[in-house]
CSV table of C-alpha atoms in Angstrom, one decimal:
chain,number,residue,atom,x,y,z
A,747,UNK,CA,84.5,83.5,77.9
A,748,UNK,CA,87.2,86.5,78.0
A,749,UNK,CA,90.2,85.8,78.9
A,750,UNK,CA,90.8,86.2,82.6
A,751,UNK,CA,94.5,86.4,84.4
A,752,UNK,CA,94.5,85.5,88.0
A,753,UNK,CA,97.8,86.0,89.6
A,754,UNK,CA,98.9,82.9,91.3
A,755,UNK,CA,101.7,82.9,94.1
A,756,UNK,CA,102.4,81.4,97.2
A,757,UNK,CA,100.5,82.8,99.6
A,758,UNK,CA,102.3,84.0,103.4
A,759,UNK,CA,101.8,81.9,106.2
A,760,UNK,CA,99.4,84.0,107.2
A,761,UNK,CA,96.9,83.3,104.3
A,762,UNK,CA,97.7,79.7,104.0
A,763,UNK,CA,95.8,78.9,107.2
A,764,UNK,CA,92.5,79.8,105.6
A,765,UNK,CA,92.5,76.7,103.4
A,766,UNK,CA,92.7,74.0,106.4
A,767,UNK,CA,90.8,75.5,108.7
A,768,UNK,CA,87.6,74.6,109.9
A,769,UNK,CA,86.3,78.1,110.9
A,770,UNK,CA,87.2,79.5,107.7
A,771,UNK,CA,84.3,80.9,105.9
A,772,UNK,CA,84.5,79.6,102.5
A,773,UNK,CA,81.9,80.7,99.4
A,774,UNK,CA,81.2,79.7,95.7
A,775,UNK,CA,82.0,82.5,93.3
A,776,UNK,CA,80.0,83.5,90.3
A,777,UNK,CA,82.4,81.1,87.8
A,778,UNK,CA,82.0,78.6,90.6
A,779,UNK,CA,85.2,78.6,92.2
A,780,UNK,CA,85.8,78.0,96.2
A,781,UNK,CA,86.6,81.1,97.0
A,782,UNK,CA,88.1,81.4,101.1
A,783,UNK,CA,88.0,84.3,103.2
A,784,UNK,CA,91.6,85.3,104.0
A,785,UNK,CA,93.5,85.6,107.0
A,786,UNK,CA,96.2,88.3,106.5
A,787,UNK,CA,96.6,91.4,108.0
A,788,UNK,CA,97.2,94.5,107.1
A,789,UNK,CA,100.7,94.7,108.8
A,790,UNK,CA,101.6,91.8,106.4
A,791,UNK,CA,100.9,94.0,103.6
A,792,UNK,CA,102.5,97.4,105.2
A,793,UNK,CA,105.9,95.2,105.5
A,794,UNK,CA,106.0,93.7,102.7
A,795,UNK,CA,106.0,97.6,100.5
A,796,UNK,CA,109.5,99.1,100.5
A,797,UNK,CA,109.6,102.6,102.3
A,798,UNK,CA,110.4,104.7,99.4
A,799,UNK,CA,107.0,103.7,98.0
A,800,UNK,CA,105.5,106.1,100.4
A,801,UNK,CA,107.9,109.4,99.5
A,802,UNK,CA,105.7,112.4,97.8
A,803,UNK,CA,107.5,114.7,95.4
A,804,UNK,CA,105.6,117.8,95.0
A,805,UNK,CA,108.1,118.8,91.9
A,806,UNK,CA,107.1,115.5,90.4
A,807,UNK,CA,103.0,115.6,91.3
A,808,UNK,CA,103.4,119.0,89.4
A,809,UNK,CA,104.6,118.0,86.5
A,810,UNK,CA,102.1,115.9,85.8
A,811,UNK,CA,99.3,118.6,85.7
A,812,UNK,CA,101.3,121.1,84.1
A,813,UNK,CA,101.7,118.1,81.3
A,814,UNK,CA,98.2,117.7,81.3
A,815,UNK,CA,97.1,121.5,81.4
A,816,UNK,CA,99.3,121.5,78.6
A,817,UNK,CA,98.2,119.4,76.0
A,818,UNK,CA,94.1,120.2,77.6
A,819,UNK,CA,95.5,123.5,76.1
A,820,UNK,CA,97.0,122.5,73.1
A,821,UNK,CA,94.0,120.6,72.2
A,822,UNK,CA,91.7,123.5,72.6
A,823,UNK,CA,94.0,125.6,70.6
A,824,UNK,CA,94.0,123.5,67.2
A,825,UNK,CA,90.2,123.0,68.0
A,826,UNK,CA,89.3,126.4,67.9
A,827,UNK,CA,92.0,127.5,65.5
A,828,UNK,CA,91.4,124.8,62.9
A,829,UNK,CA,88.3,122.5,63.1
A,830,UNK,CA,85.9,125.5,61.8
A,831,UNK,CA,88.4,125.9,58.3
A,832,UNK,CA,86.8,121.9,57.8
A,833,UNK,CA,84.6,123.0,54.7
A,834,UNK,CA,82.3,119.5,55.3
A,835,UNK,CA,79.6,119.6,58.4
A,836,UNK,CA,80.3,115.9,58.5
A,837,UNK,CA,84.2,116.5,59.0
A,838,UNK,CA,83.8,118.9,61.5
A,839,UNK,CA,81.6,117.0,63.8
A,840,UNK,CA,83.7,114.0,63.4
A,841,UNK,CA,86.7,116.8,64.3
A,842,UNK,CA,84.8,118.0,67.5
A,843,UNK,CA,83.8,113.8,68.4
A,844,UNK,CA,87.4,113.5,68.3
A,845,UNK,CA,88.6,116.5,70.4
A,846,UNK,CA,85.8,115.9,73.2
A,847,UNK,CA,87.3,112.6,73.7
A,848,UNK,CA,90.7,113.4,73.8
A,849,UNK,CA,89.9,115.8,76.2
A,850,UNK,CA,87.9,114.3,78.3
A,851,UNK,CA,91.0,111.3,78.4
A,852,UNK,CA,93.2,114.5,80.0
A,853,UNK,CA,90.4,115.6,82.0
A,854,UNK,CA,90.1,112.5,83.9
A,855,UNK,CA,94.0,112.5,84.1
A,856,UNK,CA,93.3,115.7,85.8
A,857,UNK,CA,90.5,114.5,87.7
A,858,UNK,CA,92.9,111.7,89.0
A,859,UNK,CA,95.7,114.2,90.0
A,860,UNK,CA,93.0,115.5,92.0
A,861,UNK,CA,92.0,112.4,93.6
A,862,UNK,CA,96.1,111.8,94.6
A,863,UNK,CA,95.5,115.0,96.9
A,864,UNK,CA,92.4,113.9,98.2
A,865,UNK,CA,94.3,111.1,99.3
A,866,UNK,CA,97.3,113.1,100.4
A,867,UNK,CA,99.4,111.4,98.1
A,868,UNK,CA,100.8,114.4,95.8
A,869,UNK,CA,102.8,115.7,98.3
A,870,UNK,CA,103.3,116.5,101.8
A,871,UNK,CA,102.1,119.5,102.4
A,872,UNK,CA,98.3,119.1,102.8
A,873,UNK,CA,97.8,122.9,101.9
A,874,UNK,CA,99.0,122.2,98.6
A,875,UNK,CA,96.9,119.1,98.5
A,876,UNK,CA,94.1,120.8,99.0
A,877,UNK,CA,94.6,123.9,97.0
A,878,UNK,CA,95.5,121.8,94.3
A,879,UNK,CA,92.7,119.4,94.9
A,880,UNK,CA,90.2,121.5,95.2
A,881,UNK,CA,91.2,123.8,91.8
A,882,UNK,CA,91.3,120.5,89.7
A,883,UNK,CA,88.4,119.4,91.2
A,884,UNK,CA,86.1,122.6,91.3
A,885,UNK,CA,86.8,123.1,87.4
A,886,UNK,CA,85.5,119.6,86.2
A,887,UNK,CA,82.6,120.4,89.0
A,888,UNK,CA,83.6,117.8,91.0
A,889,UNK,CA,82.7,119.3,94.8
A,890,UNK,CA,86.6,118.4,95.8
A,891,UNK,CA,86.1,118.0,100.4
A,892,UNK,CA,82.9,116.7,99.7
A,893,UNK,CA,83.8,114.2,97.4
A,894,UNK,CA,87.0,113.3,99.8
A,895,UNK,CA,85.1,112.7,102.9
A,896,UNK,CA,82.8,110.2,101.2
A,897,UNK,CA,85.9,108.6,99.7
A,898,UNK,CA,87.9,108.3,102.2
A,899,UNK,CA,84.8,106.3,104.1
A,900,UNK,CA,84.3,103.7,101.6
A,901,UNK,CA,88.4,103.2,101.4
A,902,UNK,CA,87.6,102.6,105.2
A,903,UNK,CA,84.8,100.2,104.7
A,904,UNK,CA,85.4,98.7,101.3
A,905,UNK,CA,83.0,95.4,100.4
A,906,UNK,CA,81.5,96.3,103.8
A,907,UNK,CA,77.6,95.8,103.1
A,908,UNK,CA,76.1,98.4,105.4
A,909,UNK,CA,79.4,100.8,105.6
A,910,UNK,CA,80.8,101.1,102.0
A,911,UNK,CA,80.1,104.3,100.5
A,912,UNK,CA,80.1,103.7,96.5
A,913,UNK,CA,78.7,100.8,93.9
A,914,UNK,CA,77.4,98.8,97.2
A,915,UNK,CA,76.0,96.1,95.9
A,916,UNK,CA,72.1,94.5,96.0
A,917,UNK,CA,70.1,91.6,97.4
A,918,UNK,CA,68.8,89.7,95.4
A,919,UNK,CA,65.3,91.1,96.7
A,920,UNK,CA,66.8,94.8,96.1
A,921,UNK,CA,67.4,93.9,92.4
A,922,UNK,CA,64.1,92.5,91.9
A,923,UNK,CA,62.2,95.4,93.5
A,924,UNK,CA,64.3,97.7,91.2
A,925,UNK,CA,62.9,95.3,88.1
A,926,UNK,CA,59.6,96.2,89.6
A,927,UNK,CA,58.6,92.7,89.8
A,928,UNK,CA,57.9,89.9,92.2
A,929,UNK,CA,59.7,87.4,93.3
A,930,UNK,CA,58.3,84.8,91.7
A,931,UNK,CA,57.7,86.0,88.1
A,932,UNK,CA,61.1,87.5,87.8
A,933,UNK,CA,63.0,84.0,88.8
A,934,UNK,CA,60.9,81.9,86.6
A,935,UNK,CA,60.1,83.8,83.6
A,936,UNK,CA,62.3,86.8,83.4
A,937,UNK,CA,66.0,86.9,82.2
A,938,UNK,CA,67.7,90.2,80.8
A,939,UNK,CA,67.7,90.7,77.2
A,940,UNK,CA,71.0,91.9,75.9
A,941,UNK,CA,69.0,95.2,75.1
A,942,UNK,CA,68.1,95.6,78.4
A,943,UNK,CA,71.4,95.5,80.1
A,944,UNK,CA,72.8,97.8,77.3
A,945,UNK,CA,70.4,100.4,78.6
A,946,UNK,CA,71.1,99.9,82.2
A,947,UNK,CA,75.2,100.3,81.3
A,948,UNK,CA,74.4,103.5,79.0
A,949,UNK,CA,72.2,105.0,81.7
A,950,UNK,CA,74.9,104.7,84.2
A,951,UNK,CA,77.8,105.9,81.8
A,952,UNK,CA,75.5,109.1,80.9
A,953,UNK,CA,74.2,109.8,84.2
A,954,UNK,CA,76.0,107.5,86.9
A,955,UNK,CA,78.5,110.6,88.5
A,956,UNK,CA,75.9,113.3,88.2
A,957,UNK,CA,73.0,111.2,90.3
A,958,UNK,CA,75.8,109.5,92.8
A,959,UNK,CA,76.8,113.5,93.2
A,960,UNK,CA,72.9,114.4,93.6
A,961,UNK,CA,71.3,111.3,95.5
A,962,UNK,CA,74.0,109.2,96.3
A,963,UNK,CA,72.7,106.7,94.3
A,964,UNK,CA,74.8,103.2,94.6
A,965,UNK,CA,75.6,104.6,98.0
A,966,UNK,CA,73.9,103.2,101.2
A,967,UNK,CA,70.7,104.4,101.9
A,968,UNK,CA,69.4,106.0,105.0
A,969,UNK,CA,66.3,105.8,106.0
A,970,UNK,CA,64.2,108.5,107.6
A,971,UNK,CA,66.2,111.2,105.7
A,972,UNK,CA,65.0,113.3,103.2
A,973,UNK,CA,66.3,112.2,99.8
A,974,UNK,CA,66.9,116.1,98.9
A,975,UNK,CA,69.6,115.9,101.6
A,976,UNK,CA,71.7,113.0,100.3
A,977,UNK,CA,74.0,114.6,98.3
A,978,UNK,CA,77.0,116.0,98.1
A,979,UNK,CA,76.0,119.6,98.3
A,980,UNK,CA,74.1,119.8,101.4
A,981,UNK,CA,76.3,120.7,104.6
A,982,UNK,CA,73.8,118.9,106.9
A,983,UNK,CA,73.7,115.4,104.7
A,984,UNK,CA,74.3,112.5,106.6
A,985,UNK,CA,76.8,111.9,104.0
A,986,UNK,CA,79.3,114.0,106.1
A,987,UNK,CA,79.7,114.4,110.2
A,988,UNK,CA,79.2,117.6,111.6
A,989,UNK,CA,82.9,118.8,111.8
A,990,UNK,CA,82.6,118.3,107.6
A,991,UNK,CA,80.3,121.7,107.6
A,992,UNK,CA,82.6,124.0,106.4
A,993,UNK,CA,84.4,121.6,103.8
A,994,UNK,CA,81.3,121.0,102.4
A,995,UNK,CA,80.6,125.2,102.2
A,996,UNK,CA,83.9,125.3,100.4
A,997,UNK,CA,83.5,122.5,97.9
A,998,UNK,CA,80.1,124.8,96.8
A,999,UNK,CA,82.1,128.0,96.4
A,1000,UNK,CA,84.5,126.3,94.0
A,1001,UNK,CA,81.2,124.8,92.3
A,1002,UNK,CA,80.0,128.1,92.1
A,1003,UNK,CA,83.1,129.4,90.7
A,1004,UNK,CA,82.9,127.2,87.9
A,1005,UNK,CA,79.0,127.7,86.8
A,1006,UNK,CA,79.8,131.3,86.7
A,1007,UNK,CA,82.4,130.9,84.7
A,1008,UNK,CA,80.5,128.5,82.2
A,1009,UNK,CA,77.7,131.2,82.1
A,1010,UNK,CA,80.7,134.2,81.8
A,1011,UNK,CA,82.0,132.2,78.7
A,1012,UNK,CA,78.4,130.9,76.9
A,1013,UNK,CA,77.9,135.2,77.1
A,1014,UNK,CA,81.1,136.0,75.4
A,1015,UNK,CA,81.2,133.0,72.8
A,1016,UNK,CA,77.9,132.0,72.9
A,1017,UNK,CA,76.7,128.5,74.5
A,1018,UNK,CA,77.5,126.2,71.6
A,1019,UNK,CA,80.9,127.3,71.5
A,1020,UNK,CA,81.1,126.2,75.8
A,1021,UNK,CA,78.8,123.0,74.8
A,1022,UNK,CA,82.0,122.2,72.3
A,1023,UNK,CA,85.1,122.8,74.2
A,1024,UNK,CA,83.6,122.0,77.8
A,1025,UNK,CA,80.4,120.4,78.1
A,1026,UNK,CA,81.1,117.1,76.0
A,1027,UNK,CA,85.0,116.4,76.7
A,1028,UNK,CA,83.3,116.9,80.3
A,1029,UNK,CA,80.9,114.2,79.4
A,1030,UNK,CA,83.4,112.3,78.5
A,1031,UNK,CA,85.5,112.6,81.9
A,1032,UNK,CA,81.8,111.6,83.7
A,1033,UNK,CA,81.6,108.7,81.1
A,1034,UNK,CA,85.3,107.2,82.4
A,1035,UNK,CA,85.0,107.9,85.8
A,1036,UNK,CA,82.1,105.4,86.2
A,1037,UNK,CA,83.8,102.9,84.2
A,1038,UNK,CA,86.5,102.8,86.0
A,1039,UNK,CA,85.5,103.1,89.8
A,1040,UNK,CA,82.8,100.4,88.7
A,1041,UNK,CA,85.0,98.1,87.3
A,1042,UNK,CA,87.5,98.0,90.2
A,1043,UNK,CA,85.0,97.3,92.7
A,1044,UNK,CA,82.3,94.6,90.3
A,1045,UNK,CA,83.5,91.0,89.2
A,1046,UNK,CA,82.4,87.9,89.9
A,1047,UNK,CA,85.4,86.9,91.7
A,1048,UNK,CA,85.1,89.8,94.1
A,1049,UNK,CA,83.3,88.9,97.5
A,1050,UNK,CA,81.3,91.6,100.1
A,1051,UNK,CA,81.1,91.2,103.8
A,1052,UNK,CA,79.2,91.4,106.6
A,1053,UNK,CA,79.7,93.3,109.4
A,1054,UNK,CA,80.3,90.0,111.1
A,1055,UNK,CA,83.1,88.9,108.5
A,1056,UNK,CA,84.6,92.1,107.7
A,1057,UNK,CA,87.9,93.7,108.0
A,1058,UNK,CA,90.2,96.2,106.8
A,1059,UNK,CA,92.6,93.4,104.9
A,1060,UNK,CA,89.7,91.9,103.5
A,1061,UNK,CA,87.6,94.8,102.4
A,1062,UNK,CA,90.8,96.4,100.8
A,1063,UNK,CA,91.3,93.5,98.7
A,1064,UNK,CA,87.9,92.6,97.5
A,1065,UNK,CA,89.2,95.0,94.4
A,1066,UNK,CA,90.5,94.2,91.2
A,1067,UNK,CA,93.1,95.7,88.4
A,1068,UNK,CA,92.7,95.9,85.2
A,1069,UNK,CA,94.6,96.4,82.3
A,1070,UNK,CA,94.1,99.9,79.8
A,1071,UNK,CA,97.0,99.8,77.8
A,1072,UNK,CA,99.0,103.6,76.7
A,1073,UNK,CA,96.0,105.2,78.4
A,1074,UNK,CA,95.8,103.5,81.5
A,1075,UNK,CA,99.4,103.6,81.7
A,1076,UNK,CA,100.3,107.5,80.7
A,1077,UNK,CA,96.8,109.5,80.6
A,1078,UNK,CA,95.1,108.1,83.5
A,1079,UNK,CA,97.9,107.6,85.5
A,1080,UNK,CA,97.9,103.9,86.6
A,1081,UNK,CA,94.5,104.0,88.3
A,1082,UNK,CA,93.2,101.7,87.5
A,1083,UNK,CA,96.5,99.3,86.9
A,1084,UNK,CA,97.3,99.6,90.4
A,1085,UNK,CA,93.8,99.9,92.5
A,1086,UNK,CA,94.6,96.9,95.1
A,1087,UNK,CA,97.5,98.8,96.2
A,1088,UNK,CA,95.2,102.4,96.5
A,1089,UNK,CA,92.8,100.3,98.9
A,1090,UNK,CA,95.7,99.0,101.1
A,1091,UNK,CA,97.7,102.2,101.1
A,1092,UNK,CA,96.0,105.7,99.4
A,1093,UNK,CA,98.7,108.1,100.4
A,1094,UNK,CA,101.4,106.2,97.9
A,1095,UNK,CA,101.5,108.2,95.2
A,1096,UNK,CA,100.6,106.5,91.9
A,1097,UNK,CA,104.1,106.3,89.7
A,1098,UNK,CA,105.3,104.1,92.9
A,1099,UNK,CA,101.9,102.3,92.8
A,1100,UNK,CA,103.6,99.2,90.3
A,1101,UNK,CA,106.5,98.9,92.5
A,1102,UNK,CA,104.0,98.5,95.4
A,1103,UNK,CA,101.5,96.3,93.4
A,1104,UNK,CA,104.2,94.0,93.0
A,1105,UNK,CA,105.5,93.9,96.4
A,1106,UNK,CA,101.9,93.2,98.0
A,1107,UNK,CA,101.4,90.2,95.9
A,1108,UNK,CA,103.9,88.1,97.6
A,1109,UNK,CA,101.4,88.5,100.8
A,1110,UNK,CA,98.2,88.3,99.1
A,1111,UNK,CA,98.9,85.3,96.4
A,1112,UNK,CA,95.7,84.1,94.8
A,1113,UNK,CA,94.2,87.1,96.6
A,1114,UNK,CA,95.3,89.4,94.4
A,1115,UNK,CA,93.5,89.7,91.2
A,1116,UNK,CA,93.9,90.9,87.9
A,1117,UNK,CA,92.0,91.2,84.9
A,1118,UNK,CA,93.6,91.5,81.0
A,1119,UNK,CA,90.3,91.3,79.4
A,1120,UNK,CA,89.7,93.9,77.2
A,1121,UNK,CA,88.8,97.6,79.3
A,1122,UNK,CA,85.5,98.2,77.4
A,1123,UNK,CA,84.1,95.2,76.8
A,1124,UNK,CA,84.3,93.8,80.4
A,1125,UNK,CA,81.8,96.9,81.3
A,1126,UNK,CA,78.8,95.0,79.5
A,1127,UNK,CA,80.0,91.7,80.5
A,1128,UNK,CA,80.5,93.1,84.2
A,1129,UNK,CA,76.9,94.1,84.2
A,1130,UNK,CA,75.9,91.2,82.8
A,1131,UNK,CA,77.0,88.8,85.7
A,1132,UNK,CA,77.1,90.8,88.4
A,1133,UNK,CA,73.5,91.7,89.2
A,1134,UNK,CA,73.2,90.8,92.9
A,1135,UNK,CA,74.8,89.3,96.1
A,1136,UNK,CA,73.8,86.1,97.7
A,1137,UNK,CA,75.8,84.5,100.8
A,1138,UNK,CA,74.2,83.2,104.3
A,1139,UNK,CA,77.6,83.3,106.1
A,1140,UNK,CA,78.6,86.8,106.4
A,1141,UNK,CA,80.8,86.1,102.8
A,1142,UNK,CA,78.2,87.2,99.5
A,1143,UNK,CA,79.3,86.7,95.9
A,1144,UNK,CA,77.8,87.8,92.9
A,1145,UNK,CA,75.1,86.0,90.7
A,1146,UNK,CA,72.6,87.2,88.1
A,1147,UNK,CA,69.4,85.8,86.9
A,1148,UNK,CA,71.2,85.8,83.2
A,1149,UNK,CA,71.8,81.7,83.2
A,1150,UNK,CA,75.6,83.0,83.7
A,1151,UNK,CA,77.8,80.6,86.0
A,1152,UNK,CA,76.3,79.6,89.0
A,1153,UNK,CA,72.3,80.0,89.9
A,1154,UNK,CA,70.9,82.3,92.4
A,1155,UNK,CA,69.0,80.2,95.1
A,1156,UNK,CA,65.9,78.9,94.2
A,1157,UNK,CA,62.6,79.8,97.0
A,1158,UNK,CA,61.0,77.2,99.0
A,1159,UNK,CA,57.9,76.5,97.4
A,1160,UNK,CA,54.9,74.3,98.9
């Protein structure tokens, strides 16, 4: 088994209550652990984060992108300059491997820059935000309002089954369906070959961002609708409320923008050129940005909610951080370092988001988890064990049909 860090402090008063209580809804976790529905609020996590946590320094937000712009530049200079004087075809395509991901490590710093002024936390002025935003955004086709509107709803209903916006998880009759087999057949004589989860995780690295962008796929599903409308393109989706129409016009245009641009350039230097410098470093930003919203929101110590058992408090900290070492730390800007915080508080910006971390766990003790395992493993060994939900008291955990900790439920049979 990887090795697993669980922070473990006291917890507040508030929390303690859920371990003596009768009413408290209590659930068995994928490992097999008692896991019990807390009891804090979110005003015990607000207090417990000191004020300047919450101060915005536009002069400091900008000097992040012009650091990444900068070396997004730089990278692209030696590229062109230098990787076509490599006299061996094999050198140069292990030059351009090499380039694409080091760009595409800068382009998600970007992409996160743009996700602080979603969030409003790169500086006060939500002009700027939103300019900024919506540049970043537009040139790594990202559809900037669009993609804040259905953000900011599942940082409203995180782990909320029927509200959550993003990576909501499946019944176990869902996940079946999806195996296109019955009930009875997949429980007794089907279990996952290593091969076949490998293909699931590469299909949602490749493709994940594009078809959540196109169908909203992970995201709840609404009957009745046209699935041509559930994207993030289509003013009318029922993605968005009606106000959202223009925002949504506006996030095109900059999508637009971008395309013509791509198609500008692939005239002027031909498309391979584009499919070098852009297209795979943009790959590459796709690739991360589905490993790392996935991985903050799937373990098998994370619970879901019903309606009936869900709040703000809990929904925010049925998350989990992980550990990426230099990059985590100074490419991609402590997103995913510091995720528990984002859920309780987005507009923090992320270099106080450590301070913060550290400040909440004093409220949420054992709540609060963390994860050392290695970054890219855990995403195979994530999807692995966390297959499906199962819970018949409003609290669901995780369990998989891949003889990993505890069973799913068996059917009744006569």
């Amino acid at each position: 088994m990887s090795s697993v860090t669980v922070t473990r402090r006291r917890p507040s008063s508030s929390a303690a209550k859920d371990e003596t209580s009768p009413d408290a809804k209590r659930a068995i976790d994928t490992y097999g652990n008692e896991f019990v529905a807390p009891e804090y609020t979110i005003k015990d996590i607000l207090d417990a984060i000191p004020a300047h946590c919450y101060e915005r320094s536009m002069v400091r937000s900008f000097s992040y992108v012009f650091r990444d712009l900068f070396f997004i530049g730089l990278f692209g200079y030696i590229a062109v300059k230098y990787i076509h004087l490599i006299p061996w075809l094999s050198g140069r395509v292990v030059a351009w491997s090499i380039y694409a991901f080091v760009q595409g490590l800068f382009g998600t710093g970007c992409w996160v820059l743009a996700h602080e002024c979603g969030h409003g936390a790169f500086s006060e002025s939500k002009t700027v935000n939103d300019t900024v935003g919506w540049v970043l955004h537009s040139a790594l086709l990202v559809p900037y309002h669009s993609w804040r509107l259905s953000h900011s709803k599942h940082h409203k209903a995180t782990g909320h089954l029927t509200r959550d916006m993003v990576f909501v998880p499946k019944s176990k009759e869902q996940f079946m369906e999806n195996r296109q087999m019955d009930t009875h057949s997949f429980a007794d004589n089907f279990e996952d070959a290593p091969i076949v989860t490998l293909y699931h995780v590469l299909m949602q690295q490749l493709f994940g961002w594009i078809m959540y962008l196109l169908t909203n796929v992970t995201g709840q599903k609404y009957p009745g609708r046209s699935k041509f409308v559930q994207n993030h393109f289509v003013p009318w989706s029922p993605l968005f409320d009606k106000r959202d129409f223009l925002n949504i016009v506006i996030s095109d245009i900059g999508i637009a923008l971008t395309f013509t641009a791509i198609y500008q350039a692939s005239q002027a230097w031909g498309f391979s050129t584009v499919l070098l410098m852009y297209v795979f470093p943009w790959m590459w930003v796709n690739h991360w940005l589905v490993h790392i919203t996935y991985l903050q929101h799937s373990d098998p110590r994370l619970p879901h909610y019903d309606a009936s058992e869900w709040n703000f408090a809990r929904g925010a900290s049925a998350t989990i951080d992980r550990e990426f070492g230099f990059i985590g730390k100074h490419i991609f800007h402590d997103i995913i370092e510091t995720h528990v915080l984002h859920h309780f508080v987005s507009r923090i910006p992320f270099y106080h988001g450590r301070e913060g971390t550290e400040a909440i766990k004093k409220v949420l003790g054992k709540y609060y988890l963390k994860d050392d395992s290695n970054f890219i493993t855990s995403l195979y060994k994530v999807a692995r064990t966390c297959q499906f939900v199962e819970g018949d008291n409003g609290v669901k955990m995780f369990r998989n049909f891949n003889n990993i900790g505890v069973p799913p439920k068996q059917e009744n049979k006569l």
